[in-house]
PDB file of C-alpha atoms and ligand atoms in Angstrom:
ATOM      1  CA  UNK A   1      -1.998  15.622 -38.879  1.00  0.00           C
ATOM      2  CA  UNK A   2      -2.974  16.899 -35.442  1.00  0.00           C
ATOM      3  CA  UNK A   3      -5.139  13.866 -34.826  1.00  0.00           C
ATOM      4  CA  UNK A   4      -2.335  11.571 -35.925  1.00  0.00           C
ATOM      5  CA  UNK A   5       0.019  13.127 -33.379  1.00  0.00           C
ATOM      6  CA  UNK A   6      -2.662  12.672 -30.784  1.00  0.00           C
ATOM      7  CA  UNK A   7      -3.032   9.040 -31.805  1.00  0.00           C
ATOM      8  CA  UNK A   8       0.691   8.481 -31.483  1.00  0.00           C
ATOM      9  CA  UNK A   9       0.762  10.084 -28.053  1.00  0.00           C
ATOM     10  CA  UNK A  10      -2.165   7.950 -27.014  1.00  0.00           C
ATOM     11  CA  UNK A  11      -0.391   4.813 -28.207  1.00  0.00           C
ATOM     12  CA  UNK A  12       2.756   5.740 -26.355  1.00  0.00           C
ATOM     13  CA  UNK A  13       0.972   6.748 -23.186  1.00  0.00           C
ATOM     14  CA  UNK A  14      -1.821   4.193 -23.324  1.00  0.00           C
ATOM     15  CA  UNK A  15       0.234   1.290 -22.050  1.00  0.00           C
ATOM     16  CA  UNK A  16       1.733   3.219 -19.145  1.00  0.00           C
ATOM     17  CA  UNK A  17      -0.167   1.998 -16.206  1.00  0.00           C
ATOM     18  CA  UNK A  18       0.468   3.027 -12.649  1.00  0.00           C
ATOM     19  CA  UNK A  19      -0.255   0.442 -10.013  1.00  0.00           C
ATOM     20  CA  UNK A  20      -0.960   1.976  -6.627  1.00  0.00           C
ATOM     21  CA  UNK A  21      -0.314   0.232  -3.324  1.00  0.00           C
ATOM     22  CA  UNK A  22      -1.609   1.889  -0.150  1.00  0.00           C
ATOM     23  CA  UNK A  23      -1.534   1.439   3.606  1.00  0.00           C
ATOM     24  CA  UNK A  24      -3.998   3.084   5.941  1.00  0.00           C
ATOM     25  CA  UNK A  25      -4.443   3.016   9.692  1.00  0.00           C
ATOM     26  CA  UNK A  26      -8.223   3.327   9.644  1.00  0.00           C
ATOM     27  CA  UNK A  27      -8.416   3.896  13.406  1.00  0.00           C
ATOM     28  CA  UNK A  28     -10.647   1.333  15.104  1.00  0.00           C
ATOM     29  CA  UNK A  29     -12.607   0.377  12.032  1.00  0.00           C
ATOM     30  CA  UNK A  30     -15.897  -1.261  12.945  1.00  0.00           C
ATOM     31  CA  UNK A  31     -19.237  -1.912  11.342  1.00  0.00           C
ATOM     32  CA  UNK A  32     -20.760   0.954  13.353  1.00  0.00           C
ATOM     33  CA  UNK A  33     -18.104   3.271  11.949  1.00  0.00           C
ATOM     34  CA  UNK A  34     -18.541   2.358   8.278  1.00  0.00           C
ATOM     35  CA  UNK A  35     -22.312   2.506   8.709  1.00  0.00           C
ATOM     36  CA  UNK A  36     -21.972   6.294   8.992  1.00  0.00           C
ATOM     37  CA  UNK A  37     -22.610   7.668   5.535  1.00  0.00           C
ATOM     38  CA  UNK A  38     -19.868  10.291   5.509  1.00  0.00           C
ATOM     39  CA  UNK A  39     -17.275   7.845   6.823  1.00  0.00           C
ATOM     40  CA  UNK A  40     -18.262   5.255   4.234  1.00  0.00           C
ATOM     41  CA  UNK A  41     -18.194   7.794   1.372  1.00  0.00           C
ATOM     42  CA  UNK A  42     -14.736   9.042   2.257  1.00  0.00           C
ATOM     43  CA  UNK A  43     -13.335   5.568   2.913  1.00  0.00           C
ATOM     44  CA  UNK A  44     -14.556   4.387  -0.469  1.00  0.00           C
ATOM     45  CA  UNK A  45     -13.019   7.440  -2.163  1.00  0.00           C
ATOM     46  CA  UNK A  46      -9.725   6.583  -0.474  1.00  0.00           C
ATOM     47  CA  UNK A  47      -9.955   2.881  -1.367  1.00  0.00           C
ATOM     48  CA  UNK A  48     -10.877   3.431  -4.994  1.00  0.00           C
ATOM     49  CA  UNK A  49      -7.459   5.082  -5.576  1.00  0.00           C
ATOM     50  CA  UNK A  50      -5.641   1.870  -4.666  1.00  0.00           C
ATOM     51  CA  UNK A  51      -5.001  -1.372  -6.544  1.00  0.00           C
ATOM     52  CA  UNK A  52      -3.988  -2.933  -3.243  1.00  0.00           C
ATOM     53  CA  UNK A  53      -4.859  -1.399   0.116  1.00  0.00           C
ATOM     54  CA  UNK A  54      -3.591  -2.681   3.459  1.00  0.00           C
ATOM     55  CA  UNK A  55      -5.990  -1.567   6.157  1.00  0.00           C
ATOM     56  CA  UNK A  56      -4.825  -1.606   9.757  1.00  0.00           C
ATOM     57  CA  UNK A  57      -6.803  -1.355  12.977  1.00  0.00           C
ATOM     58  CA  UNK A  58      -9.786  -3.286  11.706  1.00  0.00           C
ATOM     59  CA  UNK A  59     -11.174  -4.276  15.098  1.00  0.00           C
ATOM     60  CA  UNK A  60     -14.325  -6.139  14.037  1.00  0.00           C
ATOM     61  CA  UNK A  61     -14.207  -9.894  13.833  1.00  0.00           C
ATOM     62  CA  UNK A  62     -17.422  -9.826  11.822  1.00  0.00           C
ATOM     63  CA  UNK A  63     -16.791  -9.875   8.080  1.00  0.00           C
ATOM     64  CA  UNK A  64     -19.691  -7.465   7.472  1.00  0.00           C
ATOM     65  CA  UNK A  65     -17.497  -4.358   7.793  1.00  0.00           C
ATOM     66  CA  UNK A  66     -15.350  -5.343   4.828  1.00  0.00           C
ATOM     67  CA  UNK A  67     -18.257  -6.841   2.892  1.00  0.00           C
ATOM     68  CA  UNK A  68     -20.058  -3.502   3.150  1.00  0.00           C
ATOM     69  CA  UNK A  69     -16.978  -1.605   1.947  1.00  0.00           C
ATOM     70  CA  UNK A  70     -16.578  -3.949  -1.022  1.00  0.00           C
ATOM     71  CA  UNK A  71     -20.225  -3.540  -1.965  1.00  0.00           C
ATOM     72  CA  UNK A  72     -19.903   0.248  -2.033  1.00  0.00           C
ATOM     73  CA  UNK A  73     -16.649   0.034  -3.995  1.00  0.00           C
ATOM     74  CA  UNK A  74     -18.283  -2.098  -6.671  1.00  0.00           C
ATOM     75  CA  UNK A  75     -21.194   0.331  -6.826  1.00  0.00           C
ATOM     76  CA  UNK A  76     -18.848   3.174  -7.851  1.00  0.00           C
ATOM     77  CA  UNK A  77     -17.468   1.289 -10.847  1.00  0.00           C
ATOM     78  CA  UNK A  78     -19.045  -2.042 -11.733  1.00  0.00           C
ATOM     79  CA  UNK A  79     -16.332  -2.807 -14.299  1.00  0.00           C
ATOM     80  CA  UNK A  80     -13.911  -3.392 -11.442  1.00  0.00           C
ATOM     81  CA  UNK A  81     -13.676  -6.450  -9.248  1.00  0.00           C
ATOM     82  CA  UNK A  82     -12.515  -6.321  -5.676  1.00  0.00           C
ATOM     83  CA  UNK A  83     -11.579  -8.992  -3.233  1.00  0.00           C
ATOM     84  CA  UNK A  84     -10.090  -9.091   0.253  1.00  0.00           C
ATOM     85  CA  UNK A  85      -7.893 -11.147   2.537  1.00  0.00           C
ATOM     86  CA  UNK A  86      -7.769 -10.653   6.311  1.00  0.00           C
ATOM     87  CA  UNK A  87      -5.432 -11.814   9.013  1.00  0.00           C
ATOM     88  CA  UNK A  88      -6.752 -13.239  12.243  1.00  0.00           C
ATOM     89  CA  UNK A  89      -7.409 -10.840  15.125  1.00  0.00           C
ATOM     90  CA  UNK A  90      -3.996 -10.012  16.594  1.00  0.00           C
ATOM     91  CA  UNK A  91      -2.936  -8.542  19.928  1.00  0.00           C
ATOM     92  CA  UNK A  92      -1.556  -9.378  23.342  1.00  0.00           C
ATOM     93  CA  UNK A  93      -4.500  -8.185  25.426  1.00  0.00           C
ATOM     94  CA  UNK A  94      -8.245  -8.218  24.958  1.00  0.00           C
ATOM     95  CA  UNK A  95      -7.728  -5.375  22.456  1.00  0.00           C
ATOM     96  CA  UNK A  96      -7.155  -6.987  19.078  1.00  0.00           C
ATOM     97  CA  UNK A  97      -7.068  -5.840  15.483  1.00  0.00           C
ATOM     98  CA  UNK A  98      -6.534  -7.350  12.057  1.00  0.00           C
ATOM     99  CA  UNK A  99      -4.758  -6.519   8.839  1.00  0.00           C
ATOM    100  CA  UNK A 100      -7.090  -6.503   5.852  1.00  0.00           C
ATOM    101  CA  UNK A 101      -5.958  -6.398   2.230  1.00  0.00           C
ATOM    102  CA  UNK A 102      -8.506  -5.033  -0.218  1.00  0.00           C
ATOM    103  CA  UNK A 103      -7.374  -5.478  -3.798  1.00  0.00           C
ATOM    104  CA  UNK A 104      -8.419  -5.199  -7.450  1.00  0.00           C
ATOM    105  CA  UNK A 105      -8.928  -8.858  -8.323  1.00  0.00           C
ATOM    106  CA  UNK A 106      -9.180  -7.931 -12.031  1.00  0.00           C
ATOM    107  CA  UNK A 107      -5.517  -6.826 -11.839  1.00  0.00           C
ATOM    108  CA  UNK A 108      -3.879  -8.862  -9.115  1.00  0.00           C
ATOM    109  CA  UNK A 109      -4.273 -12.168  -7.301  1.00  0.00           C
ATOM    110  CA  UNK A 110      -3.028 -13.657  -4.062  1.00  0.00           C
ATOM    111  CA  UNK A 111      -0.252 -16.186  -4.712  1.00  0.00           C
ATOM    112  CA  UNK A 112       0.692 -16.988  -1.102  1.00  0.00           C
ATOM    113  CA  UNK A 113       0.101 -15.723   2.391  1.00  0.00           C
ATOM    114  CA  UNK A 114       1.200 -16.492   5.927  1.00  0.00           C
ATOM    115  CA  UNK A 115       1.103 -15.121   9.403  1.00  0.00           C
ATOM    116  CA  UNK A 116       4.650 -14.569  10.717  1.00  0.00           C
ATOM    117  CA  UNK A 117       5.344 -17.218  13.356  1.00  0.00           C
ATOM    118  CA  UNK A 118       6.080 -14.913  16.294  1.00  0.00           C
ATOM    119  CA  UNK A 119       7.330 -17.525  18.784  1.00  0.00           C
ATOM    120  CA  UNK A 120       9.463 -14.962  20.690  1.00  0.00           C
ATOM    121  CA  UNK A 121       6.513 -12.551  20.923  1.00  0.00           C
ATOM    122  CA  UNK A 122       8.426  -9.735  19.232  1.00  0.00           C
ATOM    123  CA  UNK A 123       5.319  -8.106  17.810  1.00  0.00           C
ATOM    124  CA  UNK A 124       2.035  -6.966  19.300  1.00  0.00           C
ATOM    125  CA  UNK A 125       0.518  -7.575  15.848  1.00  0.00           C
ATOM    126  CA  UNK A 126       2.819  -9.786  13.845  1.00  0.00           C
ATOM    127  CA  UNK A 127       2.875  -9.179  10.083  1.00  0.00           C
ATOM    128  CA  UNK A 128       0.387 -11.010   7.869  1.00  0.00           C
ATOM    129  CA  UNK A 129       2.537 -11.438   4.773  1.00  0.00           C
ATOM    130  CA  UNK A 130       1.004 -11.733   1.299  1.00  0.00           C
ATOM    131  CA  UNK A 131       2.521 -12.358  -2.116  1.00  0.00           C
ATOM    132  CA  UNK A 132       0.524 -10.882  -5.008  1.00  0.00           C
ATOM    133  CA  UNK A 133       0.777 -11.394  -8.748  1.00  0.00           C
ATOM    134  CA  UNK A 134       1.266  -8.202 -10.745  1.00  0.00           C
ATOM    135  CA  UNK A 135       0.411  -7.441 -14.376  1.00  0.00           C
ATOM    136  CA  UNK A 136       4.074  -6.868 -15.246  1.00  0.00           C
ATOM    137  CA  UNK A 137       6.772  -8.833 -17.021  1.00  0.00           C
ATOM    138  CA  UNK A 138       9.500  -7.054 -15.074  1.00  0.00           C
ATOM    139  CA  UNK A 139       7.814  -7.671 -11.746  1.00  0.00           C
ATOM    140  CA  UNK A 140       5.438 -10.654 -12.005  1.00  0.00           C
ATOM    141  CA  UNK A 141       4.988 -10.873  -8.237  1.00  0.00           C
ATOM    142  CA  UNK A 142       5.488  -8.765  -5.164  1.00  0.00           C
ATOM    143  CA  UNK A 143       5.475  -9.469  -1.425  1.00  0.00           C
ATOM    144  CA  UNK A 144       3.805  -7.092   1.020  1.00  0.00           C
ATOM    145  CA  UNK A 145       4.763  -7.070   4.698  1.00  0.00           C
ATOM    146  CA  UNK A 146       2.469  -4.882   6.809  1.00  0.00           C
ATOM    147  CA  UNK A 147       3.161  -3.746  10.337  1.00  0.00           C
ATOM    148  CA  UNK A 148       1.271  -1.644  12.834  1.00  0.00           C
ATOM    149  CA  UNK A 149       3.739  -1.216  15.688  1.00  0.00           C
ATOM    150  CA  UNK A 150       2.781  -0.616  19.282  1.00  0.00           C
ATOM    151  CA  UNK A 151       4.098   2.864  20.242  1.00  0.00           C
ATOM    152  CA  UNK A 152       6.081   1.693  23.269  1.00  0.00           C
ATOM    153  CA  UNK A 153       8.055  -0.940  21.314  1.00  0.00           C
ATOM    154  CA  UNK A 154       8.752   0.739  17.995  1.00  0.00           C
ATOM    155  CA  UNK A 155      12.508   0.216  17.829  1.00  0.00           C
ATOM    156  CA  UNK A 156      12.321  -3.463  18.837  1.00  0.00           C
ATOM    157  CA  UNK A 157       9.490  -4.226  16.411  1.00  0.00           C
ATOM    158  CA  UNK A 158      11.089  -2.420  13.483  1.00  0.00           C
ATOM    159  CA  UNK A 159      14.337  -4.323  14.002  1.00  0.00           C
ATOM    160  CA  UNK A 160      12.355  -7.558  14.184  1.00  0.00           C
ATOM    161  CA  UNK A 161      10.722  -6.555  10.898  1.00  0.00           C
ATOM    162  CA  UNK A 162      14.117  -7.046   9.282  1.00  0.00           C
ATOM    163  CA  UNK A 163      13.933 -10.707  10.392  1.00  0.00           C
ATOM    164  CA  UNK A 164      10.501 -11.013   8.817  1.00  0.00           C
ATOM    165  CA  UNK A 165      12.015  -9.704   5.601  1.00  0.00           C
ATOM    166  CA  UNK A 166      14.758 -12.366   5.762  1.00  0.00           C
ATOM    167  CA  UNK A 167      12.191 -15.051   6.553  1.00  0.00           C
ATOM    168  CA  UNK A 168       9.924 -14.170   3.656  1.00  0.00           C
ATOM    169  CA  UNK A 169      12.654 -13.576   1.080  1.00  0.00           C
ATOM    170  CA  UNK A 170      14.066 -17.016   1.916  1.00  0.00           C
ATOM    171  CA  UNK A 171      10.685 -18.756   2.015  1.00  0.00           C
ATOM    172  CA  UNK A 172       9.533 -17.495  -1.372  1.00  0.00           C
ATOM    173  CA  UNK A 173      12.935 -16.792  -2.953  1.00  0.00           C
ATOM    174  CA  UNK A 174      11.860 -13.223  -3.525  1.00  0.00           C
ATOM    175  CA  UNK A 175      13.839 -10.007  -3.232  1.00  0.00           C
ATOM    176  CA  UNK A 176      10.981  -7.748  -4.219  1.00  0.00           C
ATOM    177  CA  UNK A 177       9.311  -6.841  -0.964  1.00  0.00           C
ATOM    178  CA  UNK A 178       7.439  -3.778   0.267  1.00  0.00           C
ATOM    179  CA  UNK A 179       7.208  -3.230   4.030  1.00  0.00           C
ATOM    180  CA  UNK A 180       4.470  -0.796   4.959  1.00  0.00           C
ATOM    181  CA  UNK A 181       2.118   0.536   7.584  1.00  0.00           C
ATOM    182  CA  UNK A 182       1.816   2.633  10.684  1.00  0.00           C
ATOM    183  CA  UNK A 183       5.339   2.125  12.039  1.00  0.00           C
ATOM    184  CA  UNK A 184       4.987   4.966  14.600  1.00  0.00           C
ATOM    185  CA  UNK A 185       8.461   5.786  13.334  1.00  0.00           C
ATOM    186  CA  UNK A 186       8.729   9.398  14.508  1.00  0.00           C
ATOM    187  CA  UNK A 187       8.091  12.013  17.207  1.00  0.00           C
ATOM    188  CA  UNK A 188       7.918  10.694  20.788  1.00  0.00           C
ATOM    189  CA  UNK A 189       7.858   7.041  19.664  1.00  0.00           C
ATOM    190  CA  UNK A 190      11.243   7.030  17.894  1.00  0.00           C
ATOM    191  CA  UNK A 191      14.051   9.591  18.004  1.00  0.00           C
ATOM    192  CA  UNK A 192      15.907  10.482  14.830  1.00  0.00           C
ATOM    193  CA  UNK A 193      19.066   8.839  16.171  1.00  0.00           C
ATOM    194  CA  UNK A 194      17.328   5.522  16.869  1.00  0.00           C
ATOM    195  CA  UNK A 195      15.487   5.713  13.552  1.00  0.00           C
ATOM    196  CA  UNK A 196      18.787   6.006  11.701  1.00  0.00           C
ATOM    197  CA  UNK A 197      20.292   3.050  13.558  1.00  0.00           C
ATOM    198  CA  UNK A 198      17.470   0.626  12.602  1.00  0.00           C
ATOM    199  CA  UNK A 199      18.586  -2.446  10.619  1.00  0.00           C
ATOM    200  CA  UNK A 200      16.143  -1.423   7.890  1.00  0.00           C
ATOM    201  CA  UNK A 201      18.221   1.774   7.586  1.00  0.00           C
ATOM    202  CA  UNK A 202      21.732   0.430   8.043  1.00  0.00           C
ATOM    203  CA  UNK A 203      21.398  -2.707   5.902  1.00  0.00           C
ATOM    204  CA  UNK A 204      21.754  -2.052   2.170  1.00  0.00           C
ATOM    205  CA  UNK A 205      18.882  -2.219  -0.289  1.00  0.00           C
ATOM    206  CA  UNK A 206      15.995  -0.713   1.682  1.00  0.00           C
ATOM    207  CA  UNK A 207      14.513   2.404   0.196  1.00  0.00           C
ATOM    208  CA  UNK A 208      12.324   4.491   2.554  1.00  0.00           C
ATOM    209  CA  UNK A 209      10.019   6.143   0.037  1.00  0.00           C
ATOM    210  CA  UNK A 210       7.922   8.170   2.479  1.00  0.00           C
ATOM    211  CA  UNK A 211      10.614  10.651   3.488  1.00  0.00           C
ATOM    212  CA  UNK A 212      11.341  11.744   7.070  1.00  0.00           C
ATOM    213  CA  UNK A 213       9.522  14.985   7.710  1.00  0.00           C
ATOM    214  CA  UNK A 214       6.424  14.155   5.669  1.00  0.00           C
ATOM    215  CA  UNK A 215       3.356  14.589   7.874  1.00  0.00           C
ATOM    216  CA  UNK A 216       1.148  11.485   7.939  1.00  0.00           C
ATOM    217  CA  UNK A 217      -1.153  12.732  10.704  1.00  0.00           C
ATOM    218  CA  UNK A 218      -4.489  14.500  10.360  1.00  0.00           C
ATOM    219  CA  UNK A 219      -4.350  16.841  13.377  1.00  0.00           C
ATOM    220  CA  UNK A 220      -2.978  20.306  12.650  1.00  0.00           C
ATOM    221  CA  UNK A 221      -1.258  20.147  16.034  1.00  0.00           C
ATOM    222  CA  UNK A 222       0.816  17.061  15.107  1.00  0.00           C
ATOM    223  CA  UNK A 223       3.491  16.685  12.458  1.00  0.00           C
ATOM    224  CA  UNK A 224       4.907  13.154  12.477  1.00  0.00           C
ATOM    225  CA  UNK A 225       5.986  10.650   9.846  1.00  0.00           C
ATOM    226  CA  UNK A 226       4.390   7.657  11.536  1.00  0.00           C
ATOM    227  CA  UNK A 227       3.254   5.837   8.398  1.00  0.00           C
ATOM    228  CA  UNK A 228       5.917   4.471   6.108  1.00  0.00           C
ATOM    229  CA  UNK A 229       6.618   2.492   2.964  1.00  0.00           C
ATOM    230  CA  UNK A 230       9.966   0.733   2.533  1.00  0.00           C
ATOM    231  CA  UNK A 231      10.794  -0.754  -0.865  1.00  0.00           C
ATOM    232  CA  UNK A 232      13.310  -3.572  -1.404  1.00  0.00           C
ATOM    233  CA  UNK A 233      14.435  -5.229  -4.641  1.00  0.00           C
ATOM    234  CA  UNK A 234      15.982  -4.101  -7.924  1.00  0.00           C
ATOM    235  CA  UNK A 235      12.925  -4.754 -10.101  1.00  0.00           C
ATOM    236  CA  UNK A 236      10.578  -3.109  -7.667  1.00  0.00           C
ATOM    237  CA  UNK A 237      12.783  -0.071  -7.287  1.00  0.00           C
ATOM    238  CA  UNK A 238      13.253   0.275 -11.037  1.00  0.00           C
ATOM    239  CA  UNK A 239       9.474   0.641 -11.413  1.00  0.00           C
ATOM    240  CA  UNK A 240       9.033   3.166  -8.635  1.00  0.00           C
ATOM    241  CA  UNK A 241       7.103   6.174  -9.877  1.00  0.00           C
ATOM    242  CA  UNK A 242       5.967   8.151  -6.837  1.00  0.00           C
ATOM    243  CA  UNK A 243       5.229   7.847  -3.146  1.00  0.00           C
ATOM    244  CA  UNK A 244       3.446  10.182  -0.742  1.00  0.00           C
ATOM    245  CA  UNK A 245       1.021  10.530   2.102  1.00  0.00           C
ATOM    246  CA  UNK A 246      -2.493  11.216   0.807  1.00  0.00           C
ATOM    247  CA  UNK A 247      -3.836  14.328   2.496  1.00  0.00           C
ATOM    248  CA  UNK A 248      -7.476  13.273   2.197  1.00  0.00           C
ATOM    249  CA  UNK A 249      -8.928  16.139   4.295  1.00  0.00           C
ATOM    250  CA  UNK A 250      -7.605  18.763   1.825  1.00  0.00           C
ATOM    251  CA  UNK A 251      -8.416  16.601  -1.159  1.00  0.00           C
ATOM    252  CA  UNK A 252     -12.040  16.078  -0.120  1.00  0.00           C
ATOM    253  CA  UNK A 253     -12.369  19.492   1.569  1.00  0.00           C
ATOM    254  CA  UNK A 254     -13.094  18.113   5.024  1.00  0.00           C
ATOM    255  CA  UNK A 255     -12.747  19.973   8.298  1.00  0.00           C
ATOM    256  CA  UNK A 256     -10.330  18.522  10.811  1.00  0.00           C
ATOM    257  CA  UNK A 257     -13.239  17.219  12.844  1.00  0.00           C
ATOM    258  CA  UNK A 258     -14.830  15.539   9.813  1.00  0.00           C
ATOM    259  CA  UNK A 259     -11.485  13.999   8.850  1.00  0.00           C
ATOM    260  CA  UNK A 260     -10.922  12.712  12.382  1.00  0.00           C
ATOM    261  CA  UNK A 261     -14.192  10.802  12.203  1.00  0.00           C
ATOM    262  CA  UNK A 262     -12.422   8.670   9.570  1.00  0.00           C
ATOM    263  CA  UNK A 263      -8.904   8.504  11.017  1.00  0.00           C
ATOM    264  CA  UNK A 264      -6.144  10.499  12.690  1.00  0.00           C
ATOM    265  CA  UNK A 265      -3.753   9.158  10.013  1.00  0.00           C
ATOM    266  CA  UNK A 266      -3.334   9.856   6.315  1.00  0.00           C
ATOM    267  CA  UNK A 267      -3.023   6.841   4.027  1.00  0.00           C
ATOM    268  CA  UNK A 268       0.422   6.392   2.473  1.00  0.00           C
ATOM    269  CA  UNK A 269       0.685   5.385  -1.177  1.00  0.00           C
ATOM    270  CA  UNK A 270       3.328   4.128  -3.584  1.00  0.00           C
ATOM    271  CA  UNK A 271       2.916   4.012  -7.357  1.00  0.00           C
ATOM    272  CA  UNK A 272       4.686   1.498  -9.570  1.00  0.00           C
ATOM    273  CA  UNK A 273       5.000   1.936 -13.315  1.00  0.00           C
ATOM    274  CA  UNK A 274       3.938  -1.511 -14.415  1.00  0.00           C
ATOM    275  CA  UNK A 275       3.572  -1.347 -18.133  1.00  0.00           C
ATOM    276  CA  UNK A 276       5.732   1.456 -19.421  1.00  0.00           C
ATOM    277  CA  UNK A 277       6.066   0.513 -23.078  1.00  0.00           C
ATOM    278  CA  UNK A 278       9.161   1.374 -25.016  1.00  0.00           C
ATOM    279  CA  UNK A 279       8.734   2.314 -28.644  1.00  0.00           C
ATOM    280  CA  UNK A 280      10.157  -1.134 -29.396  1.00  0.00           C
ATOM    281  CA  UNK A 281       7.139  -2.776 -27.821  1.00  0.00           C
ATOM    282  CA  UNK A 282       4.667  -1.129 -30.195  1.00  0.00           C
ATOM    283  CA  UNK A 283       3.518  -3.732 -32.639  1.00  0.00           C
ATOM    284  CA  UNK A 284       5.033  -3.850 -36.087  1.00  0.00           C
ATOM    285  CA  UNK A 285       1.608  -3.309 -37.589  1.00  0.00           C
ATOM    286  CA  UNK A 286       1.155  -0.130 -35.607  1.00  0.00           C
ATOM    287  CA  UNK A 287       4.514   1.174 -36.759  1.00  0.00           C
ATOM    288  CA  UNK A 288       3.808   0.305 -40.385  1.00  0.00           C
ATOM    289  CA  UNK A 289       0.416   1.908 -40.188  1.00  0.00           C
ATOM    290  CA  UNK A 290       1.850   5.057 -38.680  1.00  0.00           C
ATOM    291  CA  UNK A 291       4.650   5.342 -41.211  1.00  0.00           C
ATOM    292  CA  UNK A 292       2.172   4.824 -44.050  1.00  0.00           C
ATOM    293  CA  UNK A 293      -0.145   7.453 -42.673  1.00  0.00           C
ATOM    294  CA  UNK A 294       2.626   9.916 -42.008  1.00  0.00           C
ATOM    295  CA  UNK A 295       6.101   9.677 -43.501  1.00  0.00           C
ATOM    296  CA  UNK A 296       7.241  12.404 -41.110  1.00  0.00           C
ATOM    297  CA  UNK A 297       6.122  10.570 -38.020  1.00  0.00           C
ATOM    298  CA  UNK A 298       7.509   7.354 -39.452  1.00  0.00           C
ATOM    299  CA  UNK A 299      10.938   8.942 -39.505  1.00  0.00           C
ATOM    300  CA  UNK A 300      10.605  10.063 -35.918  1.00  0.00           C
ATOM    301  CA  UNK A 301       9.954   6.490 -34.900  1.00  0.00           C
TER     302      UNK A 301
HETATM  303  C1  LIG B 401     -10.427 -13.707   8.624  1.00  0.00           C
HETATM  304  O1  LIG B 401     -11.377 -13.345   9.614  1.00  0.00           O
HETATM  305  C2  LIG B 401     -12.276 -14.382   9.954  1.00  0.00           C
HETATM  306  C3  LIG B 401     -13.236 -13.818  10.962  1.00  0.00           C
HETATM  307  O2  LIG B 401     -13.901 -12.715  10.435  1.00  0.00           O
HETATM  308  C4  LIG B 401     -11.523 -15.570  10.499  1.00  0.00           C
HETATM  309  O3  LIG B 401     -12.424 -16.633  10.763  1.00  0.00           O
HETATM  310  C5  LIG B 401     -10.464 -16.019   9.509  1.00  0.00           C
HETATM  311  O4  LIG B 401      -9.695 -17.049  10.068  1.00  0.00           O
HETATM  312  C6  LIG B 401      -9.569 -14.835   9.131  1.00  0.00           C
HETATM  313  N1  LIG B 401      -8.610 -15.254   8.104  1.00  0.00           N
HETATM  314  C7  LIG B 401      -7.335 -15.548   8.396  1.00  0.00           C
HETATM  315  C8  LIG B 401      -6.477 -15.920   7.223  1.00  0.00           C
HETATM  316  O5  LIG B 401      -6.869 -15.518   9.509  1.00  0.00           O
HETATM  317  C1  LIG B 402       6.376 -21.804  15.053  1.00  0.00           C
HETATM  318  O1  LIG B 402       7.701 -22.011  15.481  1.00  0.00           O
HETATM  319  C2  LIG B 402       7.802 -22.936  16.558  1.00  0.00           C
HETATM  320  C3  LIG B 402       9.227 -22.956  17.045  1.00  0.00           C
HETATM  321  O2  LIG B 402      10.141 -22.876  16.004  1.00  0.00           O
HETATM  322  C4  LIG B 402       7.300 -24.299  16.107  1.00  0.00           C
HETATM  323  O3  LIG B 402       7.349 -25.226  17.166  1.00  0.00           O
HETATM  324  C5  LIG B 402       5.856 -24.170  15.610  1.00  0.00           C
HETATM  325  O4  LIG B 402       5.405 -25.398  15.085  1.00  0.00           O
HETATM  326  C6  LIG B 402       5.764 -23.083  14.550  1.00  0.00           C
HETATM  327  N1  LIG B 402       4.367 -22.866  14.191  1.00  0.00           N
HETATM  328  C7  LIG B 402       3.941 -22.788  12.937  1.00  0.00           C
HETATM  329  C8  LIG B 402       2.494 -22.535  12.745  1.00  0.00           C
HETATM  330  O5  LIG B 402       4.695 -22.904  11.977  1.00  0.00           O
END
């Protein structure tokens, strides 16, 4: 009887699969940086949590940095497949960085991608927009719009991000969009008043899932909600399970100094409930089998 209850629970819970999407400002990520064993180990432990990760501040144009990360990821669990997609190097000066998506290619695929056509030079690092397939009937695809703002232009860039949203939702006829990254949307870079007057706050339908007040910075001396995730779309919002900054120094028991060798930011993460089965979706055979095995449980169902 006990084991039958356990079986039923397993059947009910088994199909519930969380899909985790992350964004991380990896602070000047280079080959030299990932070549340090402790940095690599921690980065891989952070990456392995995510089905899709959007890295920011990748400053190497050489693909070896990401190739090395992927190799280590596959070493942890060879049953998984990973792939990546990078933007070009972006920036107004000689300092440039790219957005890099690292994703579980056994769960999701790239459907479309484009670099926002920033003819008015609104962004220092214009979003590299990607549409992914998802293993979900409710939400078969999802668009990600990353942004790493430049601290002196936060308000302007975040208002321009609303235009990127309009552009992409029109282009791909898609309402389900997640905007994410190091927005610098707090502390000295953006006052509370200006934050609350952003189009992404005043227009309906945008859900800021990393709440104001959540610390996304590593230093004990700073407490700012720089890194954000904004969810748009009915289907996407209906599947929302959890969202938070990932305090990796506490999680991996690192000192502040050790953590800062990886980044001065925490990753931010959102979890979607992709395959929450209702009892209806259990197969008829399963139900018959269960009711045969246990009349009591059969009645419950
Ligand atoms: C990805 O980066 C490489 C250089 O490492 C570059 O040649 C390529 O164009 C980038 N991909 C995109 C889509 O910009
Ligand atoms: C970007 O927009 C400008 C002006 O609308 C246009 O001339 C140009 O061809 C566009 N570039 C791309 C790559 O779409």
